[in-house]
Short mmCIF file of C-alpha atoms in Angstrom, two decimals:
data_model
loop_
_atom_site.label_atom_id
_atom_site.label_comp_id
_atom_site.label_asym_id
_atom_site.label_seq_id
_atom_site.Cartn_x
_atom_site.Cartn_y
_atom_site.Cartn_z
CA GLY A 1 15.55 9.95 -0.20
CA GLN A 2 12.69 8.33 -2.79
CA ASN A 3 9.88 10.75 -3.38
CA ILE A 4 6.90 9.76 -5.56
CA ASP A 5 4.48 13.00 -6.36
CA GLN A 6 1.40 13.07 -7.58
CA PRO A 7 -1.95 15.40 -6.98
CA THR A 8 -3.68 15.49 -4.41
CA GLU A 9 -7.00 15.86 -5.63
CA MET A 10 -8.73 15.50 -9.27
CA THR A 11 -12.66 15.61 -10.19
CA ALA A 12 -14.29 14.67 -13.38
CA THR A 13 -17.66 13.97 -14.87
CA GLU A 14 -19.22 10.82 -15.17
CA GLY A 15 -18.84 8.87 -18.88
CA ALA A 16 -15.15 11.01 -18.97
CA ILE A 17 -11.85 9.80 -19.06
CA VAL A 18 -9.17 11.23 -16.67
CA GLN A 19 -5.22 10.48 -15.81
CA ILE A 20 -3.89 10.58 -12.99
CA ASN A 21 -0.16 11.23 -12.96
CA CYS A 22 2.56 10.26 -10.89
CA THR A 23 6.54 11.08 -11.12
CA TYR A 24 8.88 9.68 -9.06
CA GLN A 25 12.59 9.67 -7.74
CA THR A 26 14.27 7.22 -6.45
CA SER A 27 17.05 5.03 -5.77
CA GLY A 28 16.79 2.40 -8.01
CA PHE A 29 13.84 0.48 -9.59
CA ASN A 30 12.16 -2.74 -9.74
CA GLY A 31 8.28 -1.77 -10.69
CA LEU A 32 5.54 0.57 -10.23
CA PHE A 33 2.03 -0.08 -8.97
CA TRP A 34 -1.08 1.43 -8.42
CA TYR A 35 -3.12 0.59 -6.52
CA GLN A 36 -7.55 1.98 -6.06
CA GLN A 37 -8.50 2.95 -1.92
CA HIS A 38 -12.47 3.26 -1.49
CA ALA A 39 -13.06 5.25 1.84
CA GLY A 40 -12.76 2.57 5.02
CA GLU A 41 -11.43 0.29 2.77
CA ALA A 42 -8.76 -1.86 2.34
CA PRO A 43 -6.25 -0.46 -0.67
CA THR A 44 -6.52 -2.54 -4.11
CA PHE A 45 -4.36 -3.80 -6.81
CA LEU A 46 -5.18 -2.13 -10.02
CA SER A 47 -1.94 -2.39 -12.14
CA TYR A 48 1.91 -3.20 -12.75
CA ASN A 49 4.24 -2.01 -14.55
CA VAL A 50 8.45 -2.83 -14.88
CA LEU A 51 8.91 -1.96 -18.69
CA ASP A 52 8.46 0.91 -20.60
CA GLY A 53 4.79 1.04 -22.56
CA LEU A 54 1.20 0.54 -22.07
CA GLU A 55 -0.54 -1.93 -19.97
CA GLU A 56 -4.27 -2.13 -20.42
CA LYS A 57 -6.89 -3.52 -18.79
CA GLY A 58 -10.42 -2.99 -19.55
CA ARG A 59 -11.41 0.84 -18.67
CA PHE A 60 -8.21 1.25 -16.75
CA SER A 61 -4.59 1.46 -18.54
CA SER A 62 -0.80 2.58 -16.97
CA PHE A 63 1.81 4.07 -18.42
CA LEU A 64 5.17 4.06 -17.91
CA SER A 65 8.48 6.26 -18.37
CA ARG A 66 11.93 4.72 -16.73
CA SER A 67 13.93 7.28 -18.29
CA LYS A 68 11.42 10.51 -17.05
CA GLY A 69 10.53 8.92 -14.42
CA TYR A 70 7.21 9.09 -14.80
CA SER A 71 3.86 7.36 -15.03
CA TYR A 72 0.26 7.82 -15.69
CA LEU A 73 -2.95 6.14 -15.08
CA LEU A 74 -6.06 6.55 -17.15
CA LEU A 75 -9.04 5.92 -16.28
CA LYS A 76 -11.55 5.61 -18.93
CA GLU A 77 -16.02 5.79 -19.07
CA LEU A 78 -15.25 7.45 -15.71
CA GLN A 79 -18.75 5.35 -13.16
CA MET A 80 -19.22 7.40 -9.96
CA LYS A 81 -17.71 4.13 -7.98
CA ASP A 82 -14.59 5.39 -9.63
CA SER A 83 -14.23 7.53 -6.94
CA ALA A 84 -11.95 6.81 -4.85
CA SER A 85 -8.22 7.92 -3.51
CA TYR A 86 -5.36 6.36 -6.12
CA LEU A 87 -1.94 5.44 -4.68
CA CYS A 88 1.01 5.34 -6.62
CA ALA A 89 3.61 2.96 -5.20
CA VAL A 90 7.27 2.32 -6.01
CA ARG A 91 9.21 -0.80 -5.69
CA LEU A 92 12.74 -0.01 -5.11
CA ALA A 93 15.57 -2.59 -6.40
CA ASN A 94 17.88 -4.12 -3.65
CA SER A 95 14.91 -3.78 -1.41
CA GLY A 96 12.58 -6.28 0.11
CA TYR A 97 10.42 -7.69 -2.44
CA SER A 98 7.28 -6.38 -0.47
CA THR A 99 8.47 -3.46 0.30
CA LEU A 100 6.88 -0.58 -1.28
CA THR A 101 7.25 3.47 -1.35
CA PHE A 102 3.77 5.09 -1.85
CA GLY A 103 2.74 8.54 -2.90
CA LYS A 104 0.22 10.05 -0.75
CA GLY A 105 -2.36 9.41 -2.86
CA THR A 106 -4.69 11.22 -5.50
CA MET A 107 -8.24 11.35 -4.30
CA LEU A 108 -10.84 11.40 -7.43
CA LEU A 109 -14.35 12.67 -7.24
CA VAL A 110 -16.74 11.87 -10.17
CA SER A 111 -19.75 13.47 -10.46
CA PRO A 112 -23.04 12.82 -12.64
CA LYS B 1 -10.07 -18.20 -0.59
CA ALA B 2 -10.36 -15.79 2.88
CA GLY B 3 -8.63 -12.58 2.22
CA VAL B 4 -5.76 -10.88 4.19
CA THR B 5 -7.40 -10.78 7.91
CA GLN B 6 -6.69 -8.07 10.86
CA THR B 7 -7.53 -8.19 14.07
CA PRO B 8 -8.43 -6.36 16.23
CA ARG B 9 -10.10 -3.55 13.63
CA TYR B 10 -10.62 -0.99 16.18
CA LEU B 11 -8.63 -0.06 19.69
CA ILE B 12 -7.85 2.57 21.48
CA LYS B 13 -5.57 3.34 24.14
CA THR B 14 -3.46 5.77 25.89
CA ARG B 15 -0.25 7.26 25.89
CA GLY B 16 2.26 5.13 27.19
CA GLN B 17 0.19 2.09 26.70
CA GLN B 18 1.72 -0.58 24.32
CA VAL B 19 -0.49 -2.44 21.83
CA THR B 20 -0.31 -5.65 19.42
CA LEU B 21 -2.45 -6.24 16.26
CA SER B 22 -2.12 -9.72 13.86
CA CYS B 23 -2.49 -10.23 10.60
CA SER B 24 -3.01 -13.57 9.00
CA PRO B 25 -1.87 -13.53 5.52
CA ILE B 26 -4.18 -15.70 2.68
CA SER B 27 -3.45 -18.84 2.27
CA GLY B 28 -0.18 -20.31 0.78
CA HIS B 29 1.65 -16.43 0.97
CA ARG B 30 4.57 -16.84 3.00
CA SER B 31 5.50 -13.19 2.39
CA VAL B 32 3.54 -10.04 5.15
CA SER B 33 4.24 -6.65 5.40
CA TRP B 34 3.14 -3.84 7.19
CA TYR B 35 2.06 -0.27 6.36
CA GLN B 36 1.00 3.07 8.46
CA GLN B 37 -1.37 4.75 7.10
CA THR B 38 -1.81 8.70 8.04
CA PRO B 39 -3.76 11.38 6.21
CA GLY B 40 -0.28 13.23 6.53
CA GLN B 41 1.82 10.91 5.54
CA GLY B 42 -0.18 8.07 3.54
CA LEU B 43 1.22 4.26 3.49
CA GLN B 44 4.32 4.41 5.14
CA PHE B 45 6.46 0.59 5.27
CA LEU B 46 7.01 -1.00 8.59
CA PHE B 47 8.12 -4.11 8.25
CA GLU B 48 8.43 -6.80 5.66
CA TYR B 49 8.60 -10.78 6.60
CA PHE B 50 9.57 -13.73 4.65
CA SER B 51 9.67 -17.51 6.44
CA GLU B 52 9.92 -15.65 9.70
CA THR B 53 12.56 -13.91 9.07
CA GLN B 54 12.58 -9.97 9.09
CA ARG B 55 14.00 -8.81 5.11
CA ASN B 56 13.45 -4.61 5.76
CA LYS B 57 12.21 -2.48 8.07
CA GLY B 58 11.69 0.93 7.69
CA ASN B 59 12.12 4.54 9.20
CA PHE B 60 10.14 3.85 12.55
CA PRO B 61 12.04 4.05 15.74
CA GLY B 62 12.61 0.90 17.66
CA ARG B 63 9.26 1.21 19.85
CA PHE B 64 7.79 -0.61 16.70
CA SER B 65 8.20 -4.37 16.20
CA GLY B 66 7.50 -7.32 14.80
CA ARG B 67 7.45 -10.82 14.28
CA GLN B 68 6.39 -14.16 11.89
CA PHE B 69 5.35 -17.26 13.09
CA SER B 70 5.96 -20.77 11.06
CA ASN B 71 2.44 -20.57 10.19
CA SER B 72 2.85 -17.14 8.15
CA ARG B 73 0.76 -15.39 10.78
CA SER B 74 2.02 -11.90 11.64
CA GLU B 75 2.01 -9.61 14.68
CA MET B 76 3.18 -5.83 15.61
CA ASN B 77 3.66 -4.61 18.80
CA VAL B 78 3.89 -0.54 19.44
CA SER B 79 5.06 0.27 22.81
CA THR B 80 5.07 3.30 24.87
CA LEU B 81 2.67 4.51 22.25
CA GLU B 82 2.42 8.58 21.53
CA LEU B 83 -0.15 10.59 20.16
CA GLY B 84 1.34 10.27 16.76
CA ASP B 85 0.60 6.62 16.78
CA SER B 86 -2.75 7.06 16.20
CA ALA B 87 -3.49 5.78 12.47
CA LEU B 88 -4.45 2.77 10.32
CA TYR B 89 -2.22 0.20 10.79
CA LEU B 90 -2.39 -2.01 7.06
CA CYS B 91 -0.85 -5.57 7.00
CA ALA B 92 -0.03 -6.87 3.52
CA SER B 93 0.70 -10.60 1.98
CA SER B 94 2.33 -11.71 -1.32
CA LEU B 95 2.72 -14.85 -3.53
CA GLU B 96 6.26 -13.61 -4.98
CA ILE B 97 6.10 -16.09 -7.47
CA THR B 98 3.43 -14.52 -10.01
CA TYR B 99 4.99 -11.90 -12.16
CA THR B 100 3.26 -8.46 -10.79
CA GLY B 101 4.15 -10.58 -6.77
CA GLU B 102 1.31 -7.34 -6.52
CA LEU B 103 0.56 -6.91 -2.10
CA PHE B 104 -2.91 -8.27 -0.99
CA PHE B 105 -3.88 -5.62 1.93
CA GLY B 106 -6.45 -6.49 4.67
CA GLU B 107 -9.10 -4.25 6.07
CA GLY B 108 -6.43 -2.47 8.67
CA SER B 109 -6.35 -1.95 12.48
CA ARG B 110 -8.00 1.52 13.17
CA LEU B 111 -5.74 2.72 16.30
CA THR B 112 -6.61 5.63 18.14
CA VAL B 113 -4.24 6.72 21.13
CA LEU B 114 -5.57 9.56 23.67
#
């Protein structure tokens, strides 16, 4: 079966840096996504990695190691509005293009 | 540009009833997928449609069905509702020709089964 693991909860302080890890064991791989979901809102796209390495986009960066089945999302200069659930999702090879397998999400609480 | 629109946003049903949820994708998006979100299981894939064809189906019972129309709008139906079907049902659309093909989610239809 497919398995995606990420921590359930994390806490951090405003202005700090936090790293959210995601490990996956899937049959085939065709890209990894990170989504942000605020309470009561729709998930919104943050990043996409299909090749090994780091993708940077403003305060957010995402890293992928396909050989290790590992990714992380790095959030810098944390702000209160970053308090949200962060979802790691894998697109499987030989699967529908819009078929993603999600982890259960990491709830990040940013405190003053 | 309008986002993904889902109706109804909230609904309450009783066990044994059936429900139909609607999704209008972003204009120009031909791929529509559906996900169920619950606190215990997170987001789980239900269906994926492209040009009125179901391309993929998740591991849900046959009570869950869906379809896509020629204008890319999609509906999903759940028959013989069970208490465990209470969840947020999210629809997402995608423009697959982009590099990432990321999904754009609607705000969901929150179903409560009593």
